[in-house]
Amino acid sequence: MKIHEYQAKQLFREYRIPVPEGTVAFSVEQAETAARDLGRFPVVVKSQIHAGGRGKGGGVKLAADMNEVSTISDQMLGMTLVTHQTGPEGRKVNRLLIEAGQDIAKEFYLSLLVDRATASIMIMASRDGGMDIETVAADTPERIIRINVELGTGIQAYHIRQAGFGLGLSGAALKSFSGLLSNLYRFFVANDCSLVEINPLILTSDDQVLALDAKVDFDSNALYRHKDILDLRDLDEEDPLEVDASGYNLNYINLDGNVGNIVNGAGLAMATMDIIKNAGASPANFMDVGGGASAEQVENALRIILADEKVKAVLINIFGGILRCDIFAEGVVAAAKKIGIIVPVVVRMEGTNVEEGKKILADADLNLTSAGNLLDAAEKIAAAVG
Ligand code: GDP
Ligand code: MN
């Protein structure tokens, strides 16, 4: 789960990670009050959306006086901000961060992330801050410092020195950086983050380091033990169909293709997506209704997938174990009658009571095609979408 920059910076303050002074604003009036409270100019007006690249997209602007704060805020609030991370449809700006402008001597890149390959936490740092780190990684990978921290030992002074020296810091700047990085690590672990990215981390003219930007992503599977963080969720920033699905305990992720699929079990769902791809089609989603899905879940799964305009056909692939095929088939028939099937649906079932299940589907007189096996299902679905 992602949060906004202003929320991340508030959490940073609690962990004594230095950030510029600033306040969130939901209206021009609030922006003006926030700027007045800062008491000096320039002020930075920053669009708050869950995507990066805001600077280049016109979502971050410096205001030299109160007049500019008003004009810029008025123009940003309600605008659709398009960046390389939002996709062409962009994101609507509903909140601004009004922040004290900083005197930037240098810009760095700093992030912490879960490195799956080594099952440890990786520190990534670079002197090439402020720009696209993807470009740096592609063109000049040697300019990115990577340091692995074992969870067992945690962050040590030598990790911090390696990062600080790598960034060319010394004296007061190194001291300031050391405090920031060790607190950032503490924040990362305590809150079950999957990514914390500060780009740019800046060095001010008086040798202090400061997080000028803050992108934080939390491991959703750990959020049950961070109720305070869950409260920071902004549903406006999430895919409406994914929000809908999460209300029914469905593991649903919206993808780019046109074949909707409903599967019970995450492993089977991955295999199903592979086989759809293999047959020359492309999955529109990942949808795991779980091993013991109820009729209600099946109905909602079908409703959500059919609400997706990209979907030109649906593949239902079920292994009847905990969920018996006949119970599942009844669920599909009930759902299909209620919602109305508007695209071809191919069903492949295997497992407990499969014959009874197939009979229920065949007798239902709906636009459902039965598949003999997974390969057959994939070929039928590929044919259905052309
Ligand atoms: P992003 O583009 O979404 O990553 O948003 P950032 O928070 O990184 O802001 C984009 C850019 O705005 C930064 O790289 C800075 O160059 C610039 N910026 C942000 N705050 C300040 C500031 O206080 N002073 C100055 N001079 N530039 C700033
Ligand atoms: Mn940034």
Coordinates of C-alpha atoms and ligand atoms in Angstrom, one line a residue:
M1 CA 0.0 0.0 0.0
K2 CA 1.3 3.4 -1.0
I3 CA 0.8 6.7 0.9
H4 CA 1.2 10.3 0.0
E5 CA 4.4 12.2 0.3
Y6 CA 3.1 14.5 3.1
Q7 CA 2.0 11.4 5.1
A8 CA 5.4 9.8 4.6
K9 CA 7.1 13.0 5.8
Q10 CA 4.9 13.1 8.9
L11 CA 6.0 9.6 9.7
F12 CA 9.6 10.5 9.0
R13 CA 9.4 13.3 11.5
E14 CA 8.3 10.8 14.2
Y15 CA 11.5 8.8 13.4
R16 CA 13.7 11.9 13.4
I17 CA 14.4 11.7 9.7
P18 CA 14.9 15.4 8.6
V19 CA 12.3 16.8 6.2
P20 CA 11.4 20.4 5.2
E21 CA 8.7 22.1 7.2
G22 CA 5.3 21.8 5.4
T23 CA 1.5 21.2 5.6
V24 CA -1.1 19.5 3.5
A25 CA -3.8 21.6 1.9
F26 CA -7.1 20.6 0.3
S27 CA -8.1 24.1 -0.9
V28 CA -6.5 27.3 -2.1
E29 CA -7.4 28.9 1.2
Q30 CA -5.6 26.2 3.2
A31 CA -2.6 26.5 0.9
E32 CA -2.5 30.3 1.6
T33 CA -2.8 29.7 5.4
A34 CA 0.0 27.1 5.2
A35 CA 2.3 29.4 3.3
R36 CA 1.6 32.2 5.7
D37 CA 2.5 29.9 8.6
L38 CA 5.8 29.1 7.0
G39 CA 6.6 32.8 7.2
R40 CA 9.0 33.0 4.3
F41 CA 9.4 32.5 0.5
P42 CA 10.0 30.7 -1.7
V43 CA 7.4 28.1 -0.9
V44 CA 7.1 24.9 -2.9
V45 CA 3.6 23.7 -4.0
K46 CA 3.6 20.0 -4.5
S47 CA 0.8 17.9 -6.0
Q48 CA 0.1 14.8 -3.9
I49 CA -0.6 11.7 -6.0
H50 CA 0.7 8.2 -5.6
A51 CA 3.1 8.4 -8.6
G52 CA 6.5 9.9 -9.3
G53 CA 7.7 12.2 -12.0
R54 CA 5.5 15.0 -10.7
G55 CA 8.3 17.6 -11.2
K56 CA 8.6 17.0 -14.9
G57 CA 4.8 16.8 -15.3
G58 CA 4.3 20.2 -13.8
G59 CA 3.1 19.0 -10.5
V60 CA 5.8 20.7 -8.4
K61 CA 6.3 24.4 -8.6
L62 CA 8.1 27.1 -6.7
A63 CA 6.1 30.1 -5.5
A64 CA 8.0 33.4 -4.9
D65 CA 5.1 35.2 -3.1
M66 CA 1.6 34.7 -1.8
N67 CA 0.1 35.7 -5.1
E68 CA 1.9 32.8 -6.8
V69 CA 0.9 30.4 -4.0
S70 CA -2.7 31.2 -4.8
T71 CA -2.4 31.0 -8.6
I72 CA -0.4 27.8 -8.6
S73 CA -2.6 26.1 -5.9
D74 CA -5.7 27.1 -7.8
Q75 CA -4.3 25.7 -11.0
M76 CA -3.0 22.4 -9.5
L77 CA -6.1 21.5 -7.4
G78 CA -8.5 19.5 -9.5
M79 CA -6.1 19.2 -12.5
T80 CA -5.3 15.9 -14.1
L81 CA -1.5 15.3 -13.6
V82 CA 0.1 13.1 -16.2
T83 CA 3.6 11.7 -15.5
H84 CA 5.5 8.8 -16.9
Q85 CA 4.2 6.8 -13.9
T86 CA 0.5 7.6 -14.1
G87 CA -0.1 6.4 -17.6
P88 CA -1.8 8.6 -20.2
E89 CA -5.1 8.9 -18.2
G90 CA -3.2 10.7 -15.4
R91 CA -4.4 11.3 -11.8
K92 CA -6.6 14.0 -10.4
V93 CA -4.9 16.2 -7.8
N94 CA -7.0 16.6 -4.7
R95 CA -4.3 17.5 -2.1
L96 CA -1.2 19.7 -2.1
L97 CA 1.8 19.8 0.1
I98 CA 2.9 23.4 0.9
E99 CA 6.5 23.3 1.9
A100 CA 9.4 25.6 2.8
G101 CA 11.7 26.0 -0.2
Q102 CA 15.2 24.6 0.4
D103 CA 18.6 25.9 -0.6
I104 CA 20.0 22.9 -2.5
A105 CA 23.7 22.4 -2.6
K106 CA 23.6 18.8 -3.9
E107 CA 21.0 16.2 -4.8
F108 CA 21.4 12.5 -4.0
Y109 CA 19.3 9.3 -4.5
L110 CA 18.6 7.1 -1.5
S111 CA 16.4 4.1 -1.1
L112 CA 15.8 1.0 1.0
L113 CA 14.0 -2.0 -0.4
V114 CA 13.5 -5.7 0.2
D115 CA 16.0 -7.6 -2.0
R116 CA 14.4 -10.9 -2.7
A117 CA 17.5 -12.4 -4.3
T118 CA 19.5 -12.2 -1.0
A119 CA 16.5 -12.1 1.4
S120 CA 17.9 -9.0 3.0
I121 CA 17.3 -5.2 2.9
M122 CA 19.2 -3.3 0.3
I123 CA 20.4 0.2 0.6
M124 CA 20.7 1.9 -2.8
A125 CA 22.4 5.3 -3.0
S126 CA 23.7 7.5 -5.8
R127 CA 25.3 10.9 -6.4
D128 CA 23.0 11.2 -9.4
G129 CA 19.9 12.3 -7.4
G130 CA 17.0 14.2 -8.7
M131 CA 16.9 12.4 -12.0
D132 CA 15.3 9.2 -13.2
I133 CA 17.1 6.4 -11.3
E134 CA 16.0 4.0 -14.0
T135 CA 18.1 5.9 -16.5
V136 CA 21.1 5.9 -14.2
A137 CA 20.7 2.2 -13.6
A138 CA 20.5 1.5 -17.4
D139 CA 23.3 3.8 -18.6
T140 CA 25.7 4.1 -15.7
P141 CA 25.0 1.3 -13.2
E142 CA 28.4 1.8 -11.6
R143 CA 27.1 5.1 -10.2
I144 CA 24.6 3.3 -8.0
I145 CA 25.9 1.9 -4.6
R146 CA 24.2 -1.2 -3.4
I147 CA 24.6 -2.4 0.1
N148 CA 22.9 -5.5 1.6
V149 CA 21.9 -5.4 5.3
E150 CA 21.2 -8.7 7.0
L151 CA 18.0 -8.6 9.0
G152 CA 19.7 -10.5 11.8
T153 CA 22.4 -8.0 12.5
G154 CA 20.5 -4.9 11.3
I155 CA 22.2 -1.8 10.1
Q156 CA 25.8 -1.3 11.3
A157 CA 28.1 1.7 11.3
Y158 CA 30.1 0.2 8.5
H159 CA 27.1 0.0 6.2
I160 CA 26.4 3.7 6.9
R161 CA 30.0 4.7 6.3
Q162 CA 30.1 2.7 3.0
A163 CA 27.0 4.6 1.8
G164 CA 28.1 8.0 3.1
F165 CA 31.6 7.7 1.7
G166 CA 30.2 6.4 -1.6
L167 CA 28.2 9.6 -1.8
G168 CA 31.3 11.6 -1.2
L169 CA 30.2 12.9 2.2
S170 CA 32.5 13.9 5.1
G171 CA 32.4 16.0 8.3
A172 CA 29.1 17.5 9.4
A173 CA 27.4 16.3 6.2
L174 CA 28.4 12.6 6.9
K175 CA 27.2 12.9 10.5
S176 CA 23.9 14.3 9.4
F177 CA 23.6 11.5 6.8
S178 CA 24.4 8.8 9.3
G179 CA 21.6 9.8 11.6
L180 CA 19.2 10.0 8.7
L181 CA 20.1 6.6 7.3
S182 CA 20.0 4.7 10.6
N183 CA 16.6 6.2 11.5
L184 CA 15.3 5.4 8.0
Y185 CA 16.3 1.8 8.5
R186 CA 14.5 1.8 11.8
F187 CA 11.4 3.2 10.1
F188 CA 11.6 0.6 7.3
V189 CA 11.8 -2.4 9.6
A190 CA 9.3 -1.2 12.3
N191 CA 6.6 -0.5 9.6
D192 CA 7.1 -3.5 7.3
C193 CA 7.9 -1.4 4.3
S194 CA 8.7 -2.9 1.0
L195 CA 10.2 0.3 -0.4
V196 CA 11.3 3.7 0.9
E197 CA 12.7 6.0 -1.8
I198 CA 14.1 9.5 -1.3
N199 CA 14.8 11.2 -4.6
P200 CA 16.2 13.7 -4.1
L201 CA 17.9 13.5 -0.7
I202 CA 19.5 16.9 -0.5
L203 CA 22.6 18.5 1.1
T204 CA 21.8 22.1 2.2
S205 CA 24.4 24.9 2.1
D206 CA 24.9 24.4 5.9
D207 CA 25.8 20.7 5.5
Q208 CA 22.6 19.1 6.6
V209 CA 20.9 16.3 4.7
L210 CA 17.2 16.4 4.2
A211 CA 14.5 14.2 2.5
L212 CA 13.1 16.5 -0.1
D213 CA 10.9 13.7 -1.5
A214 CA 9.4 10.6 0.1
K215 CA 7.9 7.6 -1.6
V216 CA 6.9 4.8 0.8
D217 CA 5.3 1.4 0.0
F218 CA 4.1 -0.9 2.7
D219 CA 3.8 -4.7 2.6
S220 CA 0.0 -5.1 2.4
N221 CA 0.2 -8.5 4.0
A222 CA 1.6 -6.9 7.2
L223 CA -0.9 -4.1 7.4
Y224 CA -3.1 -6.0 9.9
R225 CA -0.5 -5.0 12.5
H226 CA -0.3 -1.4 11.5
K227 CA -3.8 0.0 12.0
D228 CA -2.4 3.6 12.1
I229 CA -0.9 3.2 8.7
L230 CA -4.0 1.6 7.3
D231 CA -5.8 4.8 8.3
L232 CA -3.6 6.7 5.7
R233 CA -5.0 4.7 2.8
D234 CA -6.4 7.0 0.0
L235 CA -8.9 5.0 -2.0
D236 CA -9.0 7.7 -4.7
E237 CA -5.5 6.7 -5.7
E238 CA -6.4 3.0 -6.1
D239 CA -8.0 1.1 -9.0
P240 CA -11.8 1.2 -8.2
L241 CA -12.2 -2.5 -9.3
E242 CA -9.3 -3.5 -7.0
V243 CA -10.9 -1.6 -4.1
D244 CA -14.3 -3.3 -4.9
A245 CA -12.6 -6.7 -4.9
S246 CA -10.7 -6.2 -1.6
G247 CA -14.1 -5.7 0.1
Y248 CA -14.9 -9.4 -0.7
N249 CA -11.5 -10.9 0.2
L250 CA -10.8 -11.5 -3.5
N251 CA -7.1 -11.4 -4.5
Y252 CA -7.6 -9.3 -7.6
I253 CA -5.1 -7.3 -9.7
N254 CA -6.1 -5.5 -12.8
L255 CA -3.8 -6.1 -15.8
D256 CA -3.5 -4.9 -19.5
G257 CA -4.9 -7.9 -21.5
N258 CA -8.5 -8.8 -22.6
V259 CA -9.0 -12.3 -21.1
G260 CA -10.6 -12.1 -17.7
N261 CA -10.0 -15.1 -15.5
I262 CA -11.3 -16.5 -12.3
V263 CA -9.2 -19.1 -10.6
N264 CA -9.1 -20.7 -7.1
G265 CA -5.6 -20.7 -5.7
A266 CA -2.8 -18.3 -6.4
G267 CA -0.5 -21.0 -8.0
L268 CA -3.2 -22.1 -10.3
A269 CA -3.9 -18.5 -11.2
M270 CA -0.3 -17.9 -12.2
A271 CA -0.3 -21.1 -14.3
T272 CA -3.6 -20.0 -15.9
M273 CA -2.2 -16.6 -16.8
D274 CA 0.9 -18.4 -18.3
I275 CA -1.3 -20.7 -20.4
I276 CA -3.4 -17.8 -21.7
K277 CA -0.3 -16.0 -22.8
N278 CA 1.0 -19.2 -24.3
A279 CA -2.1 -19.6 -26.4
G280 CA -1.4 -16.1 -27.8
A281 CA -3.9 -14.1 -25.7
S282 CA -3.3 -11.9 -22.8
P283 CA -4.8 -11.9 -19.2
A284 CA -6.9 -8.9 -18.2
N285 CA -6.4 -9.6 -14.5
F286 CA -5.2 -11.9 -11.8
M287 CA -8.2 -13.2 -9.7
D288 CA -7.8 -15.7 -7.0
V289 CA -11.1 -16.5 -5.3
G290 CA -9.3 -18.7 -2.8
G291 CA -9.4 -22.4 -2.1
G292 CA -12.7 -22.3 -0.2
A293 CA -14.6 -19.6 -2.2
S294 CA -18.2 -19.0 -1.4
A295 CA -21.0 -18.6 -4.0
E296 CA -21.1 -14.9 -3.0
Q297 CA -17.4 -14.5 -3.8
V298 CA -17.8 -16.2 -7.2
E299 CA -20.6 -13.9 -8.0
N300 CA -18.6 -10.8 -7.1
A301 CA -15.6 -12.0 -8.9
L302 CA -17.6 -12.4 -12.1
R303 CA -19.3 -9.1 -11.6
I304 CA -16.0 -7.2 -11.1
I305 CA -14.4 -8.9 -14.1
L306 CA -17.3 -8.1 -16.4
A307 CA -17.3 -4.5 -15.2
D308 CA -13.9 -4.2 -16.8
E309 CA -14.3 -2.8 -20.3
K310 CA -11.2 -4.4 -21.6
V311 CA -12.5 -7.9 -21.0
K312 CA -13.6 -9.6 -24.2
A313 CA -13.9 -13.2 -22.8
V314 CA -13.7 -14.9 -19.4
L315 CA -11.9 -18.1 -18.5
I316 CA -13.0 -19.8 -15.3
N317 CA -10.5 -22.4 -14.1
I318 CA -11.4 -24.3 -11.0
F319 CA -9.9 -27.2 -9.1
G320 CA -12.6 -28.6 -6.8
G321 CA -10.9 -29.5 -3.6
I322 CA -12.2 -27.7 -0.6
L323 CA -14.7 -26.0 -3.0
R324 CA -16.6 -28.8 -4.7
C325 CA -17.3 -28.5 -8.4
D326 CA -21.1 -28.8 -8.1
I327 CA -21.3 -26.1 -5.4
F328 CA -19.0 -23.9 -7.6
A329 CA -21.1 -24.6 -10.7
E330 CA -24.3 -23.5 -8.8
G331 CA -22.5 -20.3 -7.9
V332 CA -21.5 -19.6 -11.4
V333 CA -25.0 -20.3 -12.8
A334 CA -26.7 -18.1 -10.1
A335 CA -24.1 -15.3 -10.7
A336 CA -24.5 -15.5 -14.5
K337 CA -28.3 -15.3 -14.4
K338 CA -28.1 -12.4 -12.0
I339 CA -25.4 -10.4 -13.8
G340 CA -26.0 -11.5 -17.3
I341 CA -23.0 -12.8 -19.3
I342 CA -22.1 -10.3 -22.0
V343 CA -19.0 -12.0 -23.4
P344 CA -18.0 -15.7 -24.1
V345 CA -17.2 -17.7 -21.0
V346 CA -15.1 -20.8 -21.0
V347 CA -15.2 -23.1 -18.0
R348 CA -12.6 -25.7 -17.1
M349 CA -13.3 -27.7 -14.0
E350 CA -11.5 -30.6 -12.4
G351 CA -11.8 -32.4 -9.0
T352 CA -14.5 -33.4 -6.5
N353 CA -18.0 -33.9 -8.1
V354 CA -16.8 -32.7 -11.5
E355 CA -19.4 -34.6 -13.4
E356 CA -22.3 -33.1 -11.3
G357 CA -20.7 -29.7 -11.8
K358 CA -20.5 -30.1 -15.6
K359 CA -24.1 -31.2 -15.7
I360 CA -25.3 -28.2 -13.8
L361 CA -23.5 -25.9 -16.2
A362 CA -24.8 -27.8 -19.3
D363 CA -28.4 -27.8 -18.0
A364 CA -28.3 -24.1 -17.2
D365 CA -28.7 -23.0 -20.8
L366 CA -26.3 -20.2 -20.6
N367 CA -23.6 -19.0 -23.0
L368 CA -20.9 -21.2 -21.3
T369 CA -18.4 -23.3 -23.1
S370 CA -17.0 -26.3 -21.2
A371 CA -13.3 -27.2 -21.8
G372 CA -12.0 -30.7 -21.4
N373 CA -8.6 -29.6 -20.0
L374 CA -6.5 -26.6 -19.4
L375 CA -4.9 -26.6 -22.9
D376 CA -8.3 -26.9 -24.5
A377 CA -9.5 -24.0 -22.3
A378 CA -6.6 -21.8 -23.4
E379 CA -7.2 -22.6 -27.1
K380 CA -11.0 -21.9 -26.8
I381 CA -10.4 -18.6 -25.0
A382 CA -7.7 -17.5 -27.5
A383 CA -10.2 -18.3 -30.3
A384 CA -12.9 -16.3 -28.5
V385 CA -10.8 -13.1 -28.4
G386 CA -9.4 -13.6 -31.9
Ligands
GDP1 P1 8.9 13.9 -8.2 O1 9.2 14.6 -9.5 O2 7.5 13.3 -8.2 O3 9.9 12.9 -7.8 O4 8.8 15.0 -7.1 P2 10.0 15.6 -6.2 O5 9.5 15.8 -4.8 O6 11.3 14.9 -6.3 O7 10.2 17.1 -6.8 C1 10.7 17.3 -8.1 C2 11.8 18.3 -8.1 O8 11.4 19.6 -7.6 C3 13.0 18.0 -7.2 O9 13.8 17.1 -7.9 C4 13.6 19.3 -7.0 O10 14.6 19.6 -8.1 C5 12.5 20.3 -7.1 N1 12.2 20.8 -5.7 C6 11.4 20.2 -4.8 N2 11.5 21.0 -3.7 C7 12.3 22.0 -3.9 C8 12.9 23.1 -3.1 O11 12.5 23.2 -1.9 N3 13.7 23.9 -3.7 C9 14.1 23.8 -5.0 N4 15.0 24.6 -5.5 N5 13.7 22.8 -5.7 C10 12.8 21.9 -5.2
MN2 MN 11.3 12.7 -6.5

